[in-house]
Amino acid sequence: MRLSFASVLLLSAVFVTLPACKPKAEVAPPKPALATEEDKVLYALGGLISKNLDAFQLTSHELEVVKQGLADGVFNKTLQVDLEKYGPQVQQLHQTRLAAMAKKEAAAGTAFLEKAATEKEAIKTASGLVITTLKPGTGAAPVATDEVKVHYEGKLVDGNVFDSSIKRGDPVTFPLNGVIPCWTEALQLMKVGGKSRIVCPSGLAYGERGSPPNIRPGSVLVFEVELLDIVKPHAAQ
């Protein structure tokens, strides 16, 4: 179709009035207010879902694509892809990105361990864990078959706390040979009443599998542990 000369002039006039012919910037929709308790519960649902997506390490664009698929499914719209075909590929993508995450975490963890081992009074054992006495204990030292009572706080190398009996105000009791190898070894180097900082290599913690949703694959873990008591000494058993 050919445009008339008048039409060309009209279109030219329209383009001239536009600021450098730039498209209008998109305005982000306002964030929903958490006005009710149910709103907060639903928001928490989103937070829980996000924990299960952590391994995918989504970019902003990828998150928008995921949200579109979620919205289409929730509102029973025709999905744009065949789930029979692409469903199995989700697991493949998960494994690929999980491996990439583990490699990244391992690199950061190795650097953290090396630095921790050089700090004052730090001791690196043959297994690779690093332990620093924060407060010497005066009681007995447990053996692997003992049951112990401790207060602890666990952090990732970026400083984020993933678990804390201290915050809960509730110490935990467990058999020493029933926890991660790092703890089994480190607690035997402590005495009752003592407190230590323990840096656990990934291989002595949760390894390549991690511990979803808070501990990523390959993560080095940092604990502050206070040995409160030996609840069931092996000798007494």
mmCIF file of C-alpha atoms in Angstrom:
data_model
loop_
_atom_site.group_PDB
_atom_site.id
_atom_site.type_symbol
_atom_site.label_atom_id
_atom_site.label_comp_id
_atom_site.label_asym_id
_atom_site.label_seq_id
_atom_site.Cartn_x
_atom_site.Cartn_y
_atom_site.Cartn_z
ATOM 1 C CA MET A 1 0.000 0.000 0.000
ATOM 2 C CA ARG A 2 1.376 3.432 -1.000
ATOM 3 C CA LEU A 3 0.979 6.354 1.359
ATOM 4 C CA SER A 4 -0.243 9.674 0.035
ATOM 5 C CA PHE A 5 2.000 12.713 0.322
ATOM 6 C CA ALA A 6 -0.366 14.139 2.965
ATOM 7 C CA SER A 7 -0.091 10.929 5.007
ATOM 8 C CA VAL A 8 3.701 11.075 4.890
ATOM 9 C CA LEU A 9 3.632 14.659 6.136
ATOM 10 C CA LEU A 10 1.275 13.714 8.957
ATOM 11 C CA LEU A 11 3.479 10.820 10.095
ATOM 12 C CA SER A 12 6.572 13.016 9.912
ATOM 13 C CA ALA A 13 4.897 15.621 12.095
ATOM 14 C CA VAL A 14 4.007 12.956 14.678
ATOM 15 C CA PHE A 15 7.585 11.624 14.866
ATOM 16 C CA VAL A 16 9.037 15.120 15.150
ATOM 17 C CA THR A 17 6.912 15.802 18.212
ATOM 18 C CA LEU A 18 8.245 12.661 19.958
ATOM 19 C CA PRO A 19 11.369 13.172 22.149
ATOM 20 C CA ALA A 20 14.156 11.675 20.000
ATOM 21 C CA CYS A 21 11.732 8.922 18.956
ATOM 22 C CA LYS A 22 12.422 7.038 22.206
ATOM 23 C CA PRO A 23 9.840 4.537 23.428
ATOM 24 C CA LYS A 24 8.003 5.433 26.582
ATOM 25 C CA ALA A 25 9.686 3.993 29.660
ATOM 26 C CA GLU A 26 7.789 1.155 31.290
ATOM 27 C CA VAL A 27 6.361 1.965 34.697
ATOM 28 C CA ALA A 28 6.731 -0.837 37.191
ATOM 29 C CA PRO A 29 3.428 -1.829 38.806
ATOM 30 C CA PRO A 30 3.142 -0.811 42.463
ATOM 31 C CA LYS A 31 4.057 -3.465 45.004
ATOM 32 C CA PRO A 32 1.007 -4.913 46.727
ATOM 33 C CA ALA A 33 0.546 -3.735 50.300
ATOM 34 C CA LEU A 34 0.509 -6.385 53.003
ATOM 35 C CA ALA A 35 -2.680 -5.012 54.502
ATOM 36 C CA THR A 36 -4.030 -8.165 56.160
ATOM 37 C CA GLU A 37 -2.678 -11.242 57.897
ATOM 38 C CA GLU A 38 -3.742 -13.314 54.892
ATOM 39 C CA ASP A 39 -1.711 -11.006 52.635
ATOM 40 C CA LYS A 40 1.290 -11.731 54.829
ATOM 41 C CA VAL A 41 0.660 -15.477 54.636
ATOM 42 C CA LEU A 42 0.479 -15.301 50.841
ATOM 43 C CA TYR A 43 3.629 -13.206 50.764
ATOM 44 C CA ALA A 44 5.304 -15.877 52.892
ATOM 45 C CA LEU A 45 4.157 -18.447 50.316
ATOM 46 C CA GLY A 46 6.072 -16.505 47.683
ATOM 47 C CA GLY A 47 9.107 -16.408 49.951
ATOM 48 C CA LEU A 48 8.974 -20.169 50.431
ATOM 49 C CA ILE A 49 8.694 -20.759 46.689
ATOM 50 C CA SER A 50 11.712 -18.504 46.147
ATOM 51 C CA LYS A 51 13.811 -20.732 48.425
ATOM 52 C CA ASN A 52 13.157 -23.663 46.114
ATOM 53 C CA LEU A 53 14.259 -21.577 43.130
ATOM 54 C CA ASP A 54 17.558 -20.529 44.687
ATOM 55 C CA ALA A 55 19.594 -23.168 42.849
ATOM 56 C CA PHE A 56 18.486 -21.750 39.492
ATOM 57 C CA GLN A 57 20.157 -18.387 40.247
ATOM 58 C CA LEU A 58 17.563 -16.577 38.128
ATOM 59 C CA THR A 59 18.258 -13.265 36.424
ATOM 60 C CA SER A 60 15.576 -10.554 36.416
ATOM 61 C CA HIS A 61 14.540 -11.567 32.896
ATOM 62 C CA GLU A 62 14.397 -15.256 33.792
ATOM 63 C CA LEU A 63 12.305 -14.505 36.870
ATOM 64 C CA GLU A 64 9.770 -12.668 34.703
ATOM 65 C CA VAL A 65 9.565 -15.710 32.405
ATOM 66 C CA VAL A 66 8.999 -17.999 35.405
ATOM 67 C CA LYS A 67 6.319 -15.640 36.761
ATOM 68 C CA GLN A 68 4.546 -15.732 33.384
ATOM 69 C CA GLY A 69 4.497 -19.523 33.410
ATOM 70 C CA LEU A 70 3.221 -19.502 36.992
ATOM 71 C CA ALA A 71 0.491 -16.975 36.196
ATOM 72 C CA ASP A 72 -0.630 -18.863 33.093
ATOM 73 C CA GLY A 73 -0.836 -22.087 35.089
ATOM 74 C CA VAL A 74 -2.661 -20.545 38.061
ATOM 75 C CA PHE A 75 -5.275 -18.882 35.818
ATOM 76 C CA ASN A 76 -5.673 -21.950 33.600
ATOM 77 C CA LYS A 77 -4.451 -20.225 30.465
ATOM 78 C CA THR A 78 -3.093 -22.209 27.550
ATOM 79 C CA LEU A 79 0.565 -22.807 28.304
ATOM 80 C CA GLN A 80 3.007 -21.626 25.661
ATOM 81 C CA VAL A 81 5.157 -24.776 25.876
ATOM 82 C CA ASP A 82 4.478 -28.493 26.143
ATOM 83 C CA LEU A 83 5.153 -29.582 29.732
ATOM 84 C CA GLU A 84 5.617 -33.200 28.610
ATOM 85 C CA LYS A 85 8.533 -32.037 26.486
ATOM 86 C CA TYR A 86 10.015 -29.276 28.605
ATOM 87 C CA GLY A 87 9.209 -30.611 32.080
ATOM 88 C CA PRO A 88 12.160 -33.046 32.137
ATOM 89 C CA GLN A 89 14.467 -30.268 30.944
ATOM 90 C CA VAL A 90 13.712 -28.346 34.139
ATOM 91 C CA GLN A 91 15.595 -31.026 36.079
ATOM 92 C CA GLN A 92 18.492 -30.859 33.625
ATOM 93 C CA LEU A 93 18.697 -27.075 34.024
ATOM 94 C CA HIS A 94 18.511 -27.497 37.787
ATOM 95 C CA GLN A 95 21.472 -29.894 37.815
ATOM 96 C CA THR A 96 23.532 -27.671 35.508
ATOM 97 C CA ARG A 97 23.020 -24.566 37.608
ATOM 98 C CA LEU A 98 23.454 -26.510 40.827
ATOM 99 C CA ALA A 99 26.893 -27.609 39.654
ATOM 100 C CA ALA A 100 27.805 -24.047 38.669
ATOM 101 C CA MET A 101 26.648 -22.790 42.075
ATOM 102 C CA ALA A 102 28.660 -25.463 43.898
ATOM 103 C CA LYS A 103 31.789 -24.477 41.947
ATOM 104 C CA LYS A 104 31.282 -20.811 42.825
ATOM 105 C CA GLU A 105 30.608 -21.570 46.486
ATOM 106 C CA ALA A 106 33.651 -23.855 46.673
ATOM 107 C CA ALA A 107 35.921 -21.110 45.336
ATOM 108 C CA ALA A 108 34.618 -18.582 47.870
ATOM 109 C CA GLY A 109 34.830 -21.170 50.642
ATOM 110 C CA THR A 110 38.417 -22.127 49.860
ATOM 111 C CA ALA A 111 39.506 -18.508 50.083
ATOM 112 C CA PHE A 112 37.623 -18.099 53.372
ATOM 113 C CA LEU A 113 39.203 -21.233 54.864
ATOM 114 C CA GLU A 114 42.703 -20.148 53.884
ATOM 115 C CA LYS A 115 42.208 -16.770 55.511
ATOM 116 C CA ALA A 116 40.638 -18.273 58.653
ATOM 117 C CA ALA A 117 43.625 -20.597 59.097
ATOM 118 C CA THR A 118 45.996 -17.613 59.299
ATOM 119 C CA GLU A 119 44.099 -15.845 62.073
ATOM 120 C CA LYS A 120 45.518 -15.623 65.558
ATOM 121 C CA GLU A 121 45.224 -18.840 67.635
ATOM 122 C CA ALA A 122 43.461 -20.662 64.791
ATOM 123 C CA ILE A 123 44.290 -24.357 64.389
ATOM 124 C CA LYS A 124 43.837 -26.209 61.115
ATOM 125 C CA THR A 125 43.451 -29.953 61.579
ATOM 126 C CA ALA A 126 44.540 -32.694 59.194
ATOM 127 C CA SER A 127 40.975 -32.988 57.884
ATOM 128 C CA GLY A 128 40.931 -29.298 56.897
ATOM 129 C CA LEU A 129 38.606 -27.788 59.493
ATOM 130 C CA VAL A 130 39.752 -24.640 61.303
ATOM 131 C CA ILE A 131 38.999 -24.215 64.997
ATOM 132 C CA THR A 132 39.673 -21.203 67.215
ATOM 133 C CA THR A 133 39.120 -21.255 70.969
ATOM 134 C CA LEU A 134 37.020 -18.268 72.054
ATOM 135 C CA LYS A 135 36.681 -19.383 75.689
ATOM 136 C CA PRO A 136 38.617 -22.301 77.163
ATOM 137 C CA GLY A 137 36.577 -24.992 78.861
ATOM 138 C CA THR A 138 37.446 -26.492 82.237
ATOM 139 C CA GLY A 139 35.369 -29.671 82.177
ATOM 140 C CA ALA A 140 35.731 -33.000 80.442
ATOM 141 C CA ALA A 141 36.219 -33.454 76.697
ATOM 142 C CA PRO A 142 33.656 -35.648 74.909
ATOM 143 C CA VAL A 143 34.381 -38.630 72.679
ATOM 144 C CA ALA A 144 32.519 -39.505 69.493
ATOM 145 C CA THR A 145 30.098 -41.858 71.238
ATOM 146 C CA ASP A 146 29.000 -39.254 73.797
ATOM 147 C CA GLU A 147 25.788 -37.281 73.763
ATOM 148 C CA VAL A 148 26.398 -33.559 74.192
ATOM 149 C CA LYS A 149 24.418 -30.421 74.918
ATOM 150 C CA VAL A 150 25.423 -27.259 73.053
ATOM 151 C CA HIS A 151 24.431 -23.735 72.120
ATOM 152 C CA TYR A 152 25.435 -22.709 68.616
ATOM 153 C CA GLU A 153 25.024 -20.298 65.743
ATOM 154 C CA GLY A 154 25.729 -21.237 62.143
ATOM 155 C CA LYS A 155 26.647 -18.772 59.392
ATOM 156 C CA LEU A 156 27.549 -18.849 55.741
ATOM 157 C CA VAL A 157 30.841 -17.262 54.679
ATOM 158 C CA ASP A 158 28.903 -14.123 53.693
ATOM 159 C CA GLY A 159 27.823 -13.702 57.316
ATOM 160 C CA ASN A 160 24.189 -14.743 56.890
ATOM 161 C CA VAL A 161 22.880 -16.798 59.827
ATOM 162 C CA PHE A 162 21.144 -19.993 58.707
ATOM 163 C CA ASP A 163 20.508 -21.546 62.117
ATOM 164 C CA SER A 164 20.866 -20.499 65.736
ATOM 165 C CA SER A 165 19.896 -22.230 68.965
ATOM 166 C CA ILE A 166 21.006 -19.018 70.692
ATOM 167 C CA LYS A 167 18.287 -16.981 68.960
ATOM 168 C CA ARG A 168 15.735 -19.652 69.766
ATOM 169 C CA GLY A 169 16.908 -19.655 73.384
ATOM 170 C CA ASP A 170 16.923 -23.453 73.332
ATOM 171 C CA PRO A 171 20.171 -25.475 73.447
ATOM 172 C CA VAL A 172 20.257 -28.761 71.561
ATOM 173 C CA THR A 173 21.303 -32.244 72.639
ATOM 174 C CA PHE A 174 22.536 -34.864 70.178
ATOM 175 C CA PRO A 175 24.841 -37.880 69.858
ATOM 176 C CA LEU A 176 28.204 -36.593 68.694
ATOM 177 C CA ASN A 177 28.536 -39.295 66.051
ATOM 178 C CA GLY A 178 25.145 -38.386 64.565
ATOM 179 C CA VAL A 179 26.006 -34.954 63.168
ATOM 180 C CA ILE A 180 28.161 -33.616 60.329
ATOM 181 C CA PRO A 181 31.787 -34.868 60.485
ATOM 182 C CA CYS A 182 33.095 -31.364 61.176
ATOM 183 C CA TRP A 183 31.159 -31.227 64.432
ATOM 184 C CA THR A 184 32.058 -34.776 65.446
ATOM 185 C CA GLU A 185 35.745 -33.903 65.148
ATOM 186 C CA ALA A 186 35.684 -30.338 66.487
ATOM 187 C CA LEU A 187 33.608 -30.981 69.626
ATOM 188 C CA GLN A 188 36.127 -33.605 70.735
ATOM 189 C CA LEU A 189 38.751 -30.844 70.737
ATOM 190 C CA MET A 190 36.669 -28.843 73.221
ATOM 191 C CA LYS A 191 35.970 -29.143 76.948
ATOM 192 C CA VAL A 192 32.713 -28.529 78.777
ATOM 193 C CA GLY A 193 32.261 -24.815 79.417
ATOM 194 C CA GLY A 194 34.323 -23.874 76.375
ATOM 195 C CA LYS A 195 33.311 -21.946 73.305
ATOM 196 C CA SER A 196 34.926 -22.209 69.858
ATOM 197 C CA ARG A 197 34.640 -20.871 66.352
ATOM 198 C CA ILE A 198 34.649 -23.693 63.826
ATOM 199 C CA VAL A 199 35.071 -23.260 60.069
ATOM 200 C CA CYS A 200 33.876 -26.388 58.291
ATOM 201 C CA PRO A 201 35.019 -27.333 54.781
ATOM 202 C CA SER A 202 32.177 -28.336 52.495
ATOM 203 C CA GLY A 203 33.333 -31.954 52.450
ATOM 204 C CA LEU A 204 32.961 -32.150 56.245
ATOM 205 C CA ALA A 205 29.549 -30.460 56.183
ATOM 206 C CA TYR A 206 26.859 -30.946 53.515
ATOM 207 C CA GLY A 207 29.104 -31.328 50.470
ATOM 208 C CA GLU A 208 27.850 -31.085 46.908
ATOM 209 C CA ARG A 209 24.221 -31.664 47.854
ATOM 210 C CA GLY A 210 23.964 -28.761 50.309
ATOM 211 C CA SER A 211 21.041 -28.571 52.701
ATOM 212 C CA PRO A 212 18.160 -26.698 51.018
ATOM 213 C CA PRO A 213 16.856 -24.137 51.348
ATOM 214 C CA ASN A 214 19.494 -22.304 53.386
ATOM 215 C CA ILE A 215 22.793 -24.062 52.662
ATOM 216 C CA ARG A 216 23.930 -24.127 49.056
ATOM 217 C CA PRO A 217 25.941 -26.978 47.532
ATOM 218 C CA GLY A 218 29.672 -26.636 48.184
ATOM 219 C CA SER A 219 29.209 -24.228 51.092
ATOM 220 C CA VAL A 220 31.841 -23.714 53.765
ATOM 221 C CA LEU A 221 30.098 -23.195 57.112
ATOM 222 C CA VAL A 222 31.091 -21.151 60.154
ATOM 223 C CA PHE A 223 29.860 -22.071 63.621
ATOM 224 C CA GLU A 224 30.243 -20.610 67.067
ATOM 225 C CA VAL A 225 29.645 -23.484 69.472
ATOM 226 C CA GLU A 226 29.506 -23.542 73.257
ATOM 227 C CA LEU A 227 29.788 -26.973 74.839
ATOM 228 C CA LEU A 228 27.403 -26.851 77.778
ATOM 229 C CA ASP A 229 27.507 -30.442 78.984
ATOM 230 C CA ILE A 230 28.167 -34.087 78.239
ATOM 231 C CA VAL A 231 24.694 -35.462 78.852
ATOM 232 C CA LYS A 232 25.396 -39.144 78.427
ATOM 233 C CA PRO A 233 29.113 -39.896 78.756
ATOM 234 C CA HIS A 234 30.224 -43.086 77.048
ATOM 235 C CA ALA A 235 31.754 -44.306 80.289
ATOM 236 C CA ALA A 236 28.370 -44.110 82.015
ATOM 237 C CA GLN A 237 26.733 -46.175 79.266
#
